[in-house]
Amino acid sequence: MCSSDLPARIRRLPDHLVNKIAAGEVVERPASVVKELVENALDALCTQVTVDLRDAGRALVRVTDDGVGMSSDEVDLALLRHATSKLATDADLEAITTLGFRGEALPAICAVTRFSVLSCPRGADTGTLVRGEGGTVSEKLLVPAPAGTTVEAQDLFFNTPARLKFLKSAQSEVAAALRLLESTALAHLDVHFRVSHNGRPVLGAPRARTLRDRVGALWGFERAQRLLEVLRKDGPLAVSGLIAPPQLARGNRDEIVLVVNGRPVRDTQLTQTLIEAYRPLLARDQFPIAVLHLELPPQ
């Protein structure tokens, strides 16, 4: 066999290529960027989060929070893969209580965008601003800033243009981001959510005292008043929330929201269990409205 037929020798991939590959797992569309950045804001104990989108998130996703913020050294670490504040030992993996934990989201987003990160710890008045593109930082400054973090991701997939063709229409991409943000808002009543697209407000949810108040802000107060309360506890397990009488059924599953330990989930078995409970009361092409919170030990 001639040498040209031999397989290539094993080599270590350069970091920028590793980040691009990771981005393919984490960042599928603008809604993925929104999800990861908003979850970081919630893990940072924010009380309000603002999301600004431009061109359905393809031109810009900006997420601003008033959370605990990061020091200059922490900003540097946050841009590295597998650097996280949410895990310290193997045992932590057995009881995840945060929304994020792998430490991949921010570097993966930065790998496929022109990005900036501005963060200031609570109690300080000077923050750290870093800018760059394609995962490489080109500028780092210390600047006056309010407490919290703002991440801007511009020109999504500018350096992997083949992936742009897999995005759907602007309308579909905005709808996907808004569905995600609605379910997140229904999971976190104590956070004020503001969302705009191309400068126009598209979603607002002030901090809510009850789930019914939050549903009213998002889906209308008249509908919220007609929902039925659910509450069942069995040892360490609990199910609570609101479900609609059959007369309010919908033609799709968009208003079935399931939250497990504060994390909105899309789970086929849980969804199907809910639908089957309604099945004698609904036509085959009808689906219930429900917002259910499931609480169980994190293990």
CSV table of C-alpha atoms in Angstrom, one decimal, residues 23-251:
chain,number,residue,atom,x,y,z
A,23,ALA,CA,-21.6,25.8,18.0
A,24,GLY,CA,-23.2,23.3,15.6
A,25,GLU,CA,-24.6,21.4,18.7
A,26,VAL,CA,-25.6,24.5,20.7
A,27,VAL,CA,-26.6,27.1,18.1
A,28,GLU,CA,-29.1,25.8,15.5
A,29,ARG,CA,-31.0,29.1,15.0
A,30,PRO,CA,-31.6,32.5,16.5
A,31,ALA,CA,-33.9,31.0,19.1
A,32,SER,CA,-31.0,28.9,20.4
A,33,VAL,CA,-29.0,32.0,21.0
A,34,VAL,CA,-31.9,33.6,22.8
A,35,LYS,CA,-32.4,30.5,25.0
A,36,GLU,CA,-28.8,30.2,26.1
A,37,LEU,CA,-28.3,33.9,26.8
A,38,VAL,CA,-31.6,34.2,28.7
A,39,GLU,CA,-30.8,31.1,30.8
A,40,ASN,CA,-27.5,32.6,31.7
A,41,ALA,CA,-29.3,35.7,32.8
A,42,LEU,CA,-31.7,33.7,35.0
A,43,ASP,CA,-28.8,31.7,36.5
A,44,ALA,CA,-27.2,35.1,37.3
A,45,LEU,CA,-30.2,35.8,39.6
A,46,CYS,CA,-31.6,38.7,37.5
A,47,THR,CA,-34.9,40.4,38.3
A,48,GLN,CA,-35.4,41.7,34.7
A,49,VAL,CA,-34.2,40.7,31.3
A,50,THR,CA,-34.5,42.5,28.0
A,51,VAL,CA,-34.2,40.8,24.7
A,52,ASP,CA,-33.8,42.8,21.5
A,53,LEU,CA,-33.9,41.1,18.1
A,54,ARG,CA,-33.2,42.4,14.6
A,55,ASP,CA,-34.1,40.6,11.4
A,56,ALA,CA,-35.5,37.7,13.4
A,57,GLY,CA,-32.3,37.5,15.4
A,58,ARG,CA,-30.1,36.9,12.3
A,59,ALA,CA,-28.7,40.4,12.4
A,60,LEU,CA,-28.8,40.9,16.2
A,61,VAL,CA,-29.7,39.1,19.4
A,62,ARG,CA,-29.0,41.3,22.5
A,63,VAL,CA,-29.8,40.1,26.0
A,64,THR,CA,-29.5,42.5,28.9
A,65,ASP,CA,-29.9,41.5,32.6
A,66,ASP,CA,-29.5,43.0,36.0
A,67,GLY,CA,-27.9,39.9,37.5
A,68,VAL,CA,-24.8,39.5,39.6
A,69,GLY,CA,-22.5,40.3,36.8
A,70,MET,CA,-18.9,39.2,36.2
A,71,SER,CA,-15.4,40.5,37.1
A,72,SER,CA,-12.9,41.1,34.4
A,73,ASP,CA,-11.2,37.7,35.0
A,74,GLU,CA,-14.6,35.9,35.0
A,75,VAL,CA,-15.5,37.5,31.6
A,76,ASP,CA,-12.3,36.0,30.2
A,77,LEU,CA,-13.2,32.6,31.6
A,78,ALA,CA,-16.8,32.8,30.4
A,79,LEU,CA,-15.5,32.9,26.8
A,80,LEU,CA,-13.6,29.6,27.3
A,81,ARG,CA,-15.3,26.2,26.6
A,82,HIS,CA,-16.2,24.2,29.7
A,83,ALA,CA,-15.6,27.1,32.1
A,84,THR,CA,-18.7,27.4,34.3
A,85,SER,CA,-19.7,28.7,37.7
A,86,LYS,CA,-22.4,26.1,38.0
A,87,LEU,CA,-20.4,22.8,38.5
A,88,ALA,CA,-17.5,22.2,40.8
A,89,THR,CA,-17.4,18.4,41.5
A,90,ASP,CA,-18.7,15.2,40.0
A,91,ALA,CA,-21.5,15.1,42.7
A,92,ASP,CA,-22.9,18.4,41.3
A,93,LEU,CA,-23.8,16.6,38.1
A,94,GLU,CA,-26.1,14.3,40.1
A,95,ALA,CA,-28.3,17.3,41.2
A,96,ILE,CA,-28.4,20.0,38.6
A,97,THR,CA,-30.3,23.0,39.8
A,98,THR,CA,-29.2,25.6,37.3
A,99,LEU,CA,-30.5,26.0,33.7
A,100,GLY,CA,-27.0,25.9,32.2
A,101,PHE,CA,-24.0,23.9,33.4
A,102,ARG,CA,-21.8,22.7,30.5
A,103,GLY,CA,-20.0,26.0,30.0
A,104,GLU,CA,-20.4,25.8,26.2
A,105,ALA,CA,-23.1,28.2,25.3
A,106,LEU,CA,-21.3,31.6,25.3
A,107,PRO,CA,-18.2,30.4,23.5
A,108,ALA,CA,-20.3,28.5,21.0
A,109,ILE,CA,-22.4,31.6,20.3
A,110,CYS,CA,-19.3,33.8,20.0
A,111,ALA,CA,-17.7,31.3,17.5
A,112,VAL,CA,-20.4,32.1,14.9
A,113,THR,CA,-21.2,35.7,15.5
A,114,ARG,CA,-19.6,39.2,15.8
A,115,PHE,CA,-20.0,39.6,19.6
A,116,SER,CA,-19.7,41.9,22.5
A,117,VAL,CA,-20.0,41.2,26.2
A,118,LEU,CA,-20.3,43.9,28.8
A,119,SER,CA,-20.5,42.9,32.4
A,120,CYS,CA,-20.3,44.6,35.8
A,121,PRO,CA,-20.5,42.9,39.2
A,122,ARG,CA,-23.1,44.2,41.7
A,123,GLY,CA,-21.7,46.8,43.9
A,124,ALA,CA,-19.2,48.0,41.3
A,125,ASP,CA,-19.5,50.9,38.8
A,126,THR,CA,-16.8,49.8,36.3
A,127,GLY,CA,-17.5,46.9,34.0
A,128,THR,CA,-15.5,44.9,31.4
A,129,LEU,CA,-16.3,45.2,27.7
A,130,VAL,CA,-15.0,42.6,25.3
A,131,ARG,CA,-15.6,42.6,21.5
A,132,GLY,CA,-14.6,40.2,18.8
A,133,GLU,CA,-15.8,37.9,16.1
A,134,GLY,CA,-15.6,34.2,15.2
A,135,GLY,CA,-14.6,33.3,18.8
A,136,THR,CA,-11.6,35.6,18.9
A,137,VAL,CA,-11.5,38.7,21.2
A,138,SER,CA,-10.2,41.8,19.4
A,139,GLU,CA,-10.7,44.4,22.1
A,140,LYS,CA,-11.0,44.5,25.9
A,141,LEU,CA,-11.8,47.7,27.9
A,142,LEU,CA,-12.8,48.8,31.4
A,143,VAL,CA,-15.8,51.1,31.1
A,144,PRO,CA,-18.5,52.6,33.4
A,145,ALA,CA,-21.5,50.2,33.4
A,146,PRO,CA,-24.6,49.3,35.4
A,147,ALA,CA,-24.6,46.0,37.4
A,148,GLY,CA,-25.5,43.0,35.2
A,149,THR,CA,-24.5,41.7,31.8
A,150,THR,CA,-25.3,42.6,28.2
A,151,VAL,CA,-24.4,40.2,25.4
A,152,GLU,CA,-24.7,41.1,21.8
A,153,ALA,CA,-24.5,38.5,19.1
A,154,GLN,CA,-24.5,40.0,15.6
A,155,ASP,CA,-24.5,38.5,12.1
A,156,LEU,CA,-25.3,35.0,13.1
A,157,PHE,CA,-23.4,32.4,11.0
A,158,PHE,CA,-21.4,35.1,9.2
A,159,ASN,CA,-18.4,32.7,9.1
A,160,THR,CA,-20.4,29.6,8.3
A,161,PRO,CA,-22.8,30.9,5.7
A,162,ALA,CA,-23.9,27.4,4.6
A,163,ARG,CA,-25.8,27.2,7.8
A,164,LEU,CA,-27.9,30.2,7.0
A,165,LYS,CA,-29.9,28.3,4.3
A,166,PHE,CA,-31.2,26.0,7.1
A,167,LEU,CA,-33.0,28.9,8.8
A,168,LYS,CA,-36.7,29.4,8.1
A,169,SER,CA,-38.5,32.6,7.2
A,170,ALA,CA,-38.1,35.6,9.5
A,171,GLN,CA,-41.7,35.1,10.7
A,172,SER,CA,-41.0,31.5,11.6
A,173,GLU,CA,-37.7,32.3,13.4
A,174,VAL,CA,-39.3,35.1,15.4
A,175,ALA,CA,-42.2,32.8,16.3
A,176,ALA,CA,-39.8,30.2,17.6
A,177,ALA,CA,-38.0,32.7,19.7
A,178,LEU,CA,-41.2,34.1,21.2
A,179,ARG,CA,-42.6,30.6,22.0
A,180,LEU,CA,-39.4,29.9,23.9
A,181,LEU,CA,-39.5,33.2,25.7
A,182,GLU,CA,-43.2,32.7,26.7
A,183,SER,CA,-42.5,29.4,28.2
A,184,THR,CA,-39.5,30.8,30.1
A,185,ALA,CA,-41.6,33.7,31.4
A,186,LEU,CA,-44.2,31.2,32.5
A,187,ALA,CA,-41.5,29.3,34.4
A,188,HIS,CA,-40.0,32.4,36.2
A,189,LEU,CA,-42.8,34.6,37.6
A,190,ASP,CA,-40.4,36.8,39.6
A,191,VAL,CA,-38.5,38.1,36.5
A,192,HIS,CA,-39.7,41.0,34.3
A,193,PHE,CA,-39.3,40.1,30.6
A,194,ARG,CA,-39.2,42.7,27.8
A,195,VAL,CA,-38.8,41.6,24.2
A,196,SER,CA,-38.6,43.7,21.0
A,197,HIS,CA,-38.1,42.9,17.4
A,198,ASN,CA,-36.8,45.5,15.0
A,199,GLY,CA,-37.4,48.2,17.6
A,200,ARG,CA,-41.1,47.2,18.3
A,201,PRO,CA,-42.2,45.6,21.6
A,202,VAL,CA,-43.5,42.1,20.9
A,203,LEU,CA,-43.7,40.6,24.4
A,204,GLY,CA,-44.0,42.1,27.9
A,205,ALA,CA,-44.4,40.2,31.2
A,206,PRO,CA,-44.0,42.2,34.4
A,207,ARG,CA,-43.1,40.4,37.6
A,208,ALA,CA,-46.2,38.4,38.6
A,209,ARG,CA,-47.5,37.4,42.0
A,210,THR,CA,-49.3,34.3,40.6
A,211,LEU,CA,-49.2,32.1,37.5
A,212,ARG,CA,-52.6,33.3,36.6
A,213,ASP,CA,-51.3,36.9,36.5
A,214,ARG,CA,-48.4,35.9,34.2
A,215,VAL,CA,-50.7,33.9,31.9
A,216,GLY,CA,-53.0,36.9,31.7
A,217,ALA,CA,-50.1,39.2,30.7
A,218,LEU,CA,-49.0,36.8,28.0
A,219,TRP,CA,-52.3,35.2,26.7
A,220,GLY,CA,-55.0,37.6,27.8
A,221,PHE,CA,-56.6,38.1,31.2
A,222,GLU,CA,-60.1,36.9,30.0
A,223,ARG,CA,-58.6,33.5,29.0
A,224,ALA,CA,-56.5,33.4,32.2
A,225,GLN,CA,-59.6,33.8,34.4
A,226,ARG,CA,-61.3,30.7,32.8
A,227,LEU,CA,-58.4,28.4,33.5
A,228,LEU,CA,-58.7,25.7,36.2
A,229,GLU,CA,-56.2,25.4,39.0
A,230,VAL,CA,-54.2,22.2,39.5
A,231,LEU,CA,-52.4,21.2,42.7
A,232,ARG,CA,-51.3,17.7,43.7
A,233,LYS,CA,-48.5,16.7,46.0
A,234,ASP,CA,-47.2,13.2,46.6
A,235,GLY,CA,-44.1,13.1,48.9
A,236,PRO,CA,-41.3,14.9,47.2
A,237,LEU,CA,-43.3,15.2,43.9
A,238,ALA,CA,-45.7,18.0,43.1
A,239,VAL,CA,-47.7,19.1,40.1
A,240,SER,CA,-49.2,22.6,40.0
A,241,GLY,CA,-50.5,25.0,37.4
A,242,LEU,CA,-53.4,25.9,35.3
A,243,ILE,CA,-55.4,23.9,32.6
A,244,ALA,CA,-58.2,25.0,30.4
A,245,PRO,CA,-61.7,23.5,30.2
A,246,PRO,CA,-62.3,21.5,26.9
A,247,GLN,CA,-64.2,24.5,25.4
A,248,LEU,CA,-61.0,26.4,25.1
A,249,ALA,CA,-59.1,23.8,23.2
A,250,ARG,CA,-56.8,24.8,20.3
A,251,GLY,CA,-55.8,23.4,17.0
